[in-house]
Amino acid sequence: MENSSATDQPVNFRAGFVSIIGKPNVGKSTLMNVLVGERLSIITSKAQTTRHRIMGILNGEHQGTPFQLIYSDTPGVVKPAYKLHESMMTFVKGSLEDADVVLFVTEMGEKAADHEVLPLLKRADAPILLVLNKIDLSNEEEVKLKMEEWRQVVDAAEIIPISALHSANIQSLFEVVVTRLPMHPPYFDTEELTDKPERFFASEIIREKIFLNYRQEIPYSSEVVITEFKERDDMIVIRAEIIVERPTQKGILIGEKGSMLKKVGVQARKDLEAFFDKKVFLEQYVRVEPDWRSKENKLRQYGYNNND
Ligand code: GDP
Ligand code: MG
């Protein structure tokens, strides 16, 4: 990601983050499954909970250009009545901020006026594609009217009527999404991921906590490697190695009497347990690996190589 030679040169590759947002039950998870599921390599989490962002990665080729599409399915947007909901909303907002394309999923039964998601959309710089789902429950005339209704309240780049359940118009939606991806090298190495999706999700969750708790160069100088992932009947045992470049960074990461690392561990474990829907025992180590970012074999090991 920080590999400058990869970002400075023009690349014949499209890659980006696509956030799927919308109210509960509009069909977000169904849509992500049809978008990802019909094609090539997929990553799905074992626990199909949408309490957290769930990423689905799709690698392929479109009109001669290889692409990597990273979808994140988010919890349905709800008014934060409980603490849990607040943290869910944090995920939704985070997912909007790093999005290259936003899929705002609505369904035929919803009214456009005063829709709860509208204020959230203001956070997105990315183009918004309004997906009008469940058209199978309506007729053409009603669909046209509904599209017009939405056009009045949202500044969407496109409005695309679909039926996720019946895979209707999914190909056109896919075309619109893929052509709006920026030219960018792939973010994730596909081979690393396909056989170890759980490890991938675990390291992403820990990485996110590092981003939340430290400033400036620390997050960018750290990498998380899951060295052990053992699922038992009653719990999952996860050992994670956080790799930094310098001893000073190690000190900052660990904090006074280990307080900072402990904080990261507590937050990560909470999310891991919700994500995998199981008790998690998390052990973290910090290791210094001088200049890991500039070492080819290390980059490869951590999944940052850009070769296919
Ligand atoms: P989410 O809460 O937004 O993730 O919604 P889900 O994907 O879990 O779907 C909620 C319900 O809507 C499920 O019962 C789906 O089968 C149903 N559903 C999703 N897409 C469609 C569609 O295109 N047409 C119809 N009729 N039902 C759909
Ligand atoms: Mg869902």
Short mmCIF file of C-alpha atoms and ligand atoms in Angstrom, two decimals:
data_model
loop_
_atom_site.label_atom_id
_atom_site.label_comp_id
_atom_site.label_asym_id
_atom_site.label_seq_id
_atom_site.Cartn_x
_atom_site.Cartn_y
_atom_site.Cartn_z
CA MET A 1 0.00 0.00 0.00
CA GLU A 2 2.84 2.29 0.85
CA ASN A 3 4.93 0.92 -1.94
CA SER A 4 5.67 4.12 -3.83
CA SER A 5 6.85 2.46 -7.02
CA ALA A 6 3.42 0.88 -7.28
CA THR A 7 1.50 4.12 -6.95
CA ASP A 8 3.71 6.47 -8.95
CA GLN A 9 3.51 4.55 -12.17
CA PRO A 10 0.42 4.39 -14.32
CA VAL A 11 -1.10 0.94 -14.03
CA ASN A 12 -3.40 -1.07 -16.18
CA PHE A 13 -5.42 -2.15 -13.20
CA ARG A 14 -8.61 -0.98 -11.58
CA ALA A 15 -9.06 -1.40 -7.84
CA GLY A 16 -11.31 0.17 -5.28
CA PHE A 17 -13.65 -0.02 -2.35
CA VAL A 18 -17.38 -0.26 -2.86
CA SER A 19 -19.63 0.34 0.13
CA ILE A 20 -23.08 -1.12 0.21
CA ILE A 21 -25.34 0.87 2.51
CA GLY A 22 -29.04 1.10 3.19
CA LYS A 23 -31.71 0.37 5.76
CA PRO A 24 -32.16 -3.11 7.22
CA ASN A 25 -33.89 -5.68 5.01
CA VAL A 26 -33.59 -3.81 1.74
CA GLY A 27 -31.43 -6.62 0.34
CA LYS A 28 -27.84 -5.49 0.89
CA SER A 29 -26.47 -8.89 1.83
CA THR A 30 -28.39 -10.60 -0.96
CA LEU A 31 -26.97 -8.09 -3.41
CA MET A 32 -23.41 -8.50 -2.23
CA ASN A 33 -23.74 -12.24 -2.54
CA VAL A 34 -24.95 -12.08 -6.12
CA LEU A 35 -22.34 -9.48 -7.04
CA VAL A 36 -19.50 -11.47 -5.58
CA GLY A 37 -20.85 -14.98 -5.65
CA GLU A 38 -21.34 -15.47 -9.35
CA ARG A 39 -17.76 -14.73 -10.18
CA LEU A 40 -14.18 -15.90 -9.86
CA SER A 41 -12.50 -15.68 -6.51
CA ILE A 42 -14.51 -14.80 -3.49
CA ILE A 43 -13.98 -14.17 0.14
CA THR A 44 -16.83 -14.45 2.52
CA SER A 45 -16.69 -14.50 6.22
CA LYS A 46 -17.73 -17.69 7.91
CA ALA A 47 -19.92 -15.81 10.29
CA GLN A 48 -22.54 -14.19 8.12
CA THR A 49 -23.29 -11.47 10.57
CA THR A 50 -23.59 -7.96 9.32
CA ARG A 51 -22.98 -6.38 12.67
CA HIS A 52 -19.64 -5.41 11.19
CA ARG A 53 -18.35 -4.55 7.81
CA ILE A 54 -17.91 -7.64 5.79
CA MET A 55 -15.70 -7.53 2.82
CA GLY A 56 -16.13 -9.49 -0.32
CA ILE A 57 -13.33 -9.32 -2.79
CA LEU A 58 -13.84 -9.91 -6.45
CA ASN A 59 -10.95 -10.25 -8.86
CA GLY A 60 -11.47 -10.41 -12.57
CA GLU A 61 -10.98 -8.78 -15.91
CA HIS A 62 -13.24 -6.29 -17.61
CA GLN A 63 -12.65 -5.30 -21.23
CA GLY A 64 -8.99 -6.22 -21.06
CA THR A 65 -8.33 -4.47 -17.74
CA PRO A 66 -7.87 -6.58 -14.62
CA PHE A 67 -9.73 -5.36 -11.59
CA GLN A 68 -10.10 -5.92 -7.88
CA LEU A 69 -13.37 -4.87 -6.35
CA ILE A 70 -13.59 -4.77 -2.57
CA TYR A 71 -17.16 -4.72 -1.40
CA SER A 72 -18.15 -3.95 2.11
CA ASP A 73 -21.57 -4.88 3.25
CA THR A 74 -22.59 -2.83 6.25
CA PRO A 75 -25.13 -3.19 9.03
CA GLY A 76 -28.47 -1.65 8.16
CA VAL A 77 -28.73 2.00 9.03
CA VAL A 78 -30.71 2.43 12.20
CA LYS A 79 -31.16 5.26 14.63
CA PRO A 80 -28.60 4.63 17.39
CA ALA A 81 -30.90 3.63 20.23
CA TYR A 82 -28.40 1.37 21.89
CA LYS A 83 -24.66 1.48 22.36
CA LEU A 84 -24.25 -1.44 20.00
CA HIS A 85 -25.99 0.50 17.31
CA GLU A 86 -23.65 3.42 17.80
CA SER A 87 -20.66 1.23 17.18
CA MET A 88 -22.42 -0.26 14.16
CA MET A 89 -22.88 3.21 12.79
CA THR A 90 -19.19 3.89 13.24
CA PHE A 91 -18.58 1.05 10.84
CA VAL A 92 -21.03 2.46 8.34
CA LYS A 93 -19.38 5.87 8.47
CA GLY A 94 -15.89 4.41 8.17
CA SER A 95 -16.95 2.42 5.20
CA LEU A 96 -18.37 5.53 3.52
CA GLU A 97 -15.21 7.50 4.07
CA ASP A 98 -12.90 5.07 2.36
CA ALA A 99 -15.29 4.23 -0.46
CA ASP A 100 -14.55 4.79 -4.13
CA VAL A 101 -18.12 3.98 -5.05
CA VAL A 102 -21.19 3.94 -2.81
CA LEU A 103 -24.07 1.61 -3.51
CA PHE A 104 -27.07 3.05 -1.73
CA VAL A 105 -29.59 0.22 -1.68
CA THR A 106 -33.27 1.04 -1.40
CA GLU A 107 -36.31 -1.04 -2.07
CA MET A 108 -39.59 -0.37 -3.80
CA GLY A 109 -41.48 -0.13 -0.52
CA GLU A 110 -39.42 2.78 0.81
CA LYS A 111 -40.24 6.46 0.65
CA ALA A 112 -37.51 8.80 -0.54
CA ALA A 113 -38.51 11.83 1.51
CA ASP A 114 -36.80 12.13 4.92
CA HIS A 115 -34.98 8.86 4.38
CA GLU A 116 -32.61 8.10 7.31
CA VAL A 117 -29.64 7.38 5.08
CA LEU A 118 -29.66 10.75 3.30
CA PRO A 119 -27.62 12.61 5.96
CA LEU A 120 -24.99 9.86 5.91
CA LEU A 121 -24.53 10.18 2.17
CA LYS A 122 -23.16 13.66 2.67
CA ARG A 123 -20.04 12.05 4.15
CA ALA A 124 -19.19 10.34 0.93
CA ASP A 125 -17.00 12.02 -1.66
CA ALA A 126 -17.43 9.01 -3.90
CA PRO A 127 -20.11 8.78 -6.56
CA ILE A 128 -23.39 7.41 -5.26
CA LEU A 129 -25.18 4.75 -7.24
CA LEU A 130 -28.74 4.41 -6.07
CA VAL A 131 -29.84 0.81 -6.33
CA LEU A 132 -33.58 0.34 -6.40
CA ASN A 133 -34.11 -3.24 -5.29
CA LYS A 134 -37.06 -5.64 -5.24
CA ILE A 135 -38.50 -4.47 -8.53
CA ASP A 136 -39.92 -7.97 -8.87
CA LEU A 137 -42.58 -6.90 -6.38
CA SER A 138 -43.73 -4.06 -8.67
CA ASN A 139 -44.58 -3.13 -12.21
CA GLU A 140 -42.69 -0.97 -14.67
CA GLU A 141 -44.85 2.10 -14.10
CA GLU A 142 -44.32 2.04 -10.35
CA VAL A 143 -40.58 1.57 -10.83
CA LYS A 144 -40.42 4.64 -13.07
CA LEU A 145 -42.30 6.72 -10.54
CA LYS A 146 -40.07 5.53 -7.72
CA MET A 147 -36.93 6.41 -9.69
CA GLU A 148 -38.34 9.88 -10.26
CA GLU A 149 -39.14 10.21 -6.56
CA TRP A 150 -35.52 9.42 -5.67
CA ARG A 151 -34.15 11.75 -8.30
CA GLN A 152 -35.80 14.62 -6.43
CA VAL A 153 -33.91 13.98 -3.17
CA VAL A 154 -30.56 12.35 -3.96
CA ASP A 155 -27.73 13.53 -6.12
CA ALA A 156 -27.01 10.06 -7.45
CA ALA A 157 -24.66 9.42 -10.35
CA GLU A 158 -27.08 6.75 -11.54
CA ILE A 159 -30.26 5.07 -10.42
CA ILE A 160 -30.31 1.38 -11.21
CA PRO A 161 -33.43 -0.74 -10.72
CA ILE A 162 -32.68 -4.38 -9.87
CA SER A 163 -33.90 -7.51 -8.23
CA ALA A 164 -31.11 -9.01 -6.17
CA LEU A 165 -33.17 -12.07 -5.37
CA HIS A 166 -33.88 -12.86 -9.01
CA SER A 167 -30.55 -11.55 -10.35
CA ALA A 168 -32.34 -9.05 -12.58
CA ASN A 169 -30.23 -6.24 -14.07
CA ILE A 170 -27.22 -7.27 -11.96
CA GLN A 171 -24.92 -7.29 -15.00
CA SER A 172 -25.68 -3.63 -15.79
CA LEU A 173 -25.11 -2.69 -12.18
CA PHE A 174 -21.78 -4.51 -12.24
CA GLU A 175 -20.77 -2.65 -15.44
CA VAL A 176 -21.52 0.70 -13.84
CA VAL A 177 -19.56 -0.19 -10.71
CA VAL A 178 -16.49 -1.56 -12.45
CA THR A 179 -16.16 1.33 -14.87
CA ARG A 180 -16.23 3.77 -11.97
CA LEU A 181 -13.31 2.15 -10.18
CA PRO A 182 -10.13 4.22 -10.19
CA MET A 183 -7.01 3.01 -11.95
CA HIS A 184 -5.05 1.64 -9.02
CA PRO A 185 -2.93 -1.44 -8.29
CA PRO A 186 -4.67 -4.22 -6.33
CA TYR A 187 -4.89 -3.71 -2.59
CA PHE A 188 -4.88 -7.35 -1.62
CA ASP A 189 -2.99 -10.31 -2.90
CA THR A 190 -5.59 -12.81 -3.98
CA GLU A 191 -3.62 -15.98 -3.36
CA GLU A 192 -2.86 -15.03 0.21
CA LEU A 193 -6.52 -14.56 0.91
CA THR A 194 -8.54 -17.27 -0.67
CA ASP A 195 -7.26 -20.06 1.53
CA LYS A 196 -7.21 -18.06 4.76
CA PRO A 197 -10.19 -15.75 4.87
CA GLU A 198 -10.61 -15.94 8.64
CA ARG A 199 -7.01 -14.87 9.18
CA PHE A 200 -7.52 -12.05 6.78
CA PHE A 201 -10.54 -10.72 8.64
CA ALA A 202 -8.77 -11.11 11.96
CA SER A 203 -5.75 -9.11 10.82
CA GLU A 204 -7.98 -6.43 9.27
CA ILE A 205 -9.85 -5.96 12.54
CA ILE A 206 -6.61 -5.62 14.52
CA ARG A 207 -5.19 -3.28 11.91
CA GLU A 208 -8.25 -1.10 12.19
CA LYS A 209 -7.73 -0.77 15.95
CA ILE A 210 -4.13 0.27 15.35
CA PHE A 211 -5.37 2.95 12.98
CA LEU A 212 -7.87 4.12 15.58
CA ASN A 213 -5.43 4.32 18.48
CA TYR A 214 -2.17 5.66 17.08
CA ARG A 215 -1.20 8.65 15.08
CA GLN A 216 0.88 9.42 12.05
CA GLU A 217 3.51 6.92 11.06
CA ILE A 218 2.63 4.13 13.46
CA PRO A 219 -0.32 2.72 11.52
CA TYR A 220 1.59 2.97 8.26
CA SER A 221 4.69 1.34 9.70
CA SER A 222 2.83 -1.60 11.19
CA GLU A 223 1.70 -4.82 9.70
CA VAL A 224 -0.39 -7.48 11.36
CA VAL A 225 0.33 -11.12 10.69
CA ILE A 226 -1.86 -13.83 12.14
CA THR A 227 0.55 -16.56 13.16
CA GLU A 228 -2.05 -18.84 14.65
CA PHE A 229 -5.78 -19.26 14.16
CA LYS A 230 -7.22 -22.25 15.94
CA GLU A 231 -10.93 -22.79 16.13
CA ARG A 232 -12.06 -24.91 19.05
CA ASP A 233 -15.55 -25.89 20.09
CA ASP A 234 -15.84 -23.14 22.65
CA MET A 235 -13.48 -20.45 21.39
CA ILE A 236 -11.04 -19.28 18.78
CA VAL A 237 -7.39 -18.87 19.70
CA ILE A 238 -5.71 -16.14 17.69
CA ARG A 239 -2.05 -15.15 17.87
CA ALA A 240 -1.13 -11.97 16.08
CA GLU A 241 2.25 -10.49 15.38
CA ILE A 242 2.41 -6.76 14.91
CA ILE A 243 5.47 -5.91 12.90
CA VAL A 244 7.05 -2.49 13.07
CA GLU A 245 10.17 -0.99 11.55
CA ARG A 246 11.97 0.48 14.54
CA PRO A 247 12.38 -0.18 18.29
CA THR A 248 10.95 3.29 19.05
CA GLN A 249 7.77 2.33 17.23
CA LYS A 250 7.59 -0.85 19.24
CA GLY A 251 7.75 1.23 22.41
CA ILE A 252 4.94 3.50 21.28
CA LEU A 253 2.78 0.58 20.23
CA ILE A 254 3.16 -1.18 23.55
CA GLY A 255 2.78 1.99 25.62
CA GLU A 256 3.47 2.50 29.28
CA LYS A 257 3.34 -0.85 31.07
CA GLY A 258 1.68 -2.28 27.99
CA SER A 259 -1.37 -0.05 28.34
CA MET A 260 -1.71 0.89 24.68
CA LEU A 261 -1.33 -2.59 23.31
CA LYS A 262 -3.80 -3.80 25.87
CA LYS A 263 -6.33 -1.25 24.68
CA VAL A 264 -5.91 -2.40 21.09
CA GLY A 265 -6.29 -6.01 22.22
CA VAL A 266 -9.48 -5.36 24.18
CA GLN A 267 -11.09 -3.46 21.32
CA ALA A 268 -10.01 -5.99 18.72
CA ARG A 269 -11.18 -8.95 20.77
CA LYS A 270 -14.61 -7.42 21.21
CA ASP A 271 -14.97 -7.00 17.47
CA LEU A 272 -13.50 -10.39 16.69
CA GLU A 273 -15.99 -12.05 19.00
CA ALA A 274 -18.89 -10.27 17.37
CA PHE A 275 -17.55 -11.00 13.91
CA PHE A 276 -16.94 -14.71 14.41
CA ASP A 277 -19.81 -15.05 16.85
CA LYS A 278 -17.60 -16.93 19.28
CA LYS A 279 -15.38 -16.34 22.27
CA VAL A 280 -11.91 -15.23 21.23
CA PHE A 281 -8.61 -15.60 23.00
CA LEU A 282 -6.27 -13.03 21.47
CA GLU A 283 -2.55 -12.87 22.03
CA GLN A 284 -0.49 -10.09 20.49
CA TYR A 285 3.24 -9.73 20.04
CA VAL A 286 5.15 -6.77 18.69
CA ARG A 287 8.22 -7.51 16.62
CA VAL A 288 10.74 -5.17 15.01
CA GLU A 289 11.59 -5.99 11.44
CA PRO A 290 13.88 -3.21 10.19
CA ASP A 291 12.62 -1.66 6.97
CA TRP A 292 10.12 -4.40 6.26
CA ARG A 293 8.39 -2.15 3.79
CA SER A 294 11.33 -2.06 1.45
CA LYS A 295 12.08 -5.75 1.55
CA GLU A 296 10.65 -7.58 -1.37
CA ASN A 297 10.26 -10.96 0.29
CA LYS A 298 8.65 -9.46 3.35
CA LEU A 299 6.19 -7.50 1.27
CA ARG A 300 5.34 -10.71 -0.48
CA GLN A 301 4.86 -12.53 2.76
CA TYR A 302 2.49 -9.85 4.04
CA GLY A 303 0.48 -9.87 0.86
CA TYR A 304 1.55 -6.66 -0.81
CA ASN A 305 3.12 -7.99 -3.95
CA ASN A 306 1.53 -6.70 -7.09
CA ASN A 307 2.21 -9.65 -9.30
CA ASP A 308 -0.65 -11.95 -10.01
P1 GDP B 1 -30.20 -6.60 4.33
O1 GDP B 1 -30.71 -6.52 5.71
O2 GDP B 1 -30.28 -5.27 3.65
O3 GDP B 1 -28.85 -7.21 4.22
O4 GDP B 1 -31.24 -7.51 3.52
P2 GDP B 1 -31.11 -9.05 3.12
O5 GDP B 1 -30.22 -9.23 1.97
O6 GDP B 1 -30.86 -9.86 4.33
O7 GDP B 1 -32.59 -9.31 2.57
C1 GDP B 1 -33.75 -9.09 3.37
C2 GDP B 1 -34.92 -9.85 2.80
O8 GDP B 1 -35.29 -9.32 1.50
C3 GDP B 1 -34.61 -11.32 2.55
O9 GDP B 1 -35.74 -12.08 2.88
C4 GDP B 1 -34.34 -11.38 1.05
O10 GDP B 1 -34.63 -12.65 0.49
C5 GDP B 1 -35.30 -10.34 0.52
N1 GDP B 1 -34.86 -9.79 -0.78
C6 GDP B 1 -33.64 -9.35 -1.12
N2 GDP B 1 -33.61 -8.94 -2.41
C7 GDP B 1 -34.87 -9.11 -2.89
C8 GDP B 1 -35.49 -8.87 -4.16
O11 GDP B 1 -34.88 -8.44 -5.14
N3 GDP B 1 -36.83 -9.17 -4.25
C9 GDP B 1 -37.54 -9.68 -3.22
N4 GDP B 1 -38.81 -9.93 -3.42
N5 GDP B 1 -36.99 -9.92 -2.02
C10 GDP B 1 -35.68 -9.65 -1.84
MG MG B 2 -27.51 -7.80 5.74
#
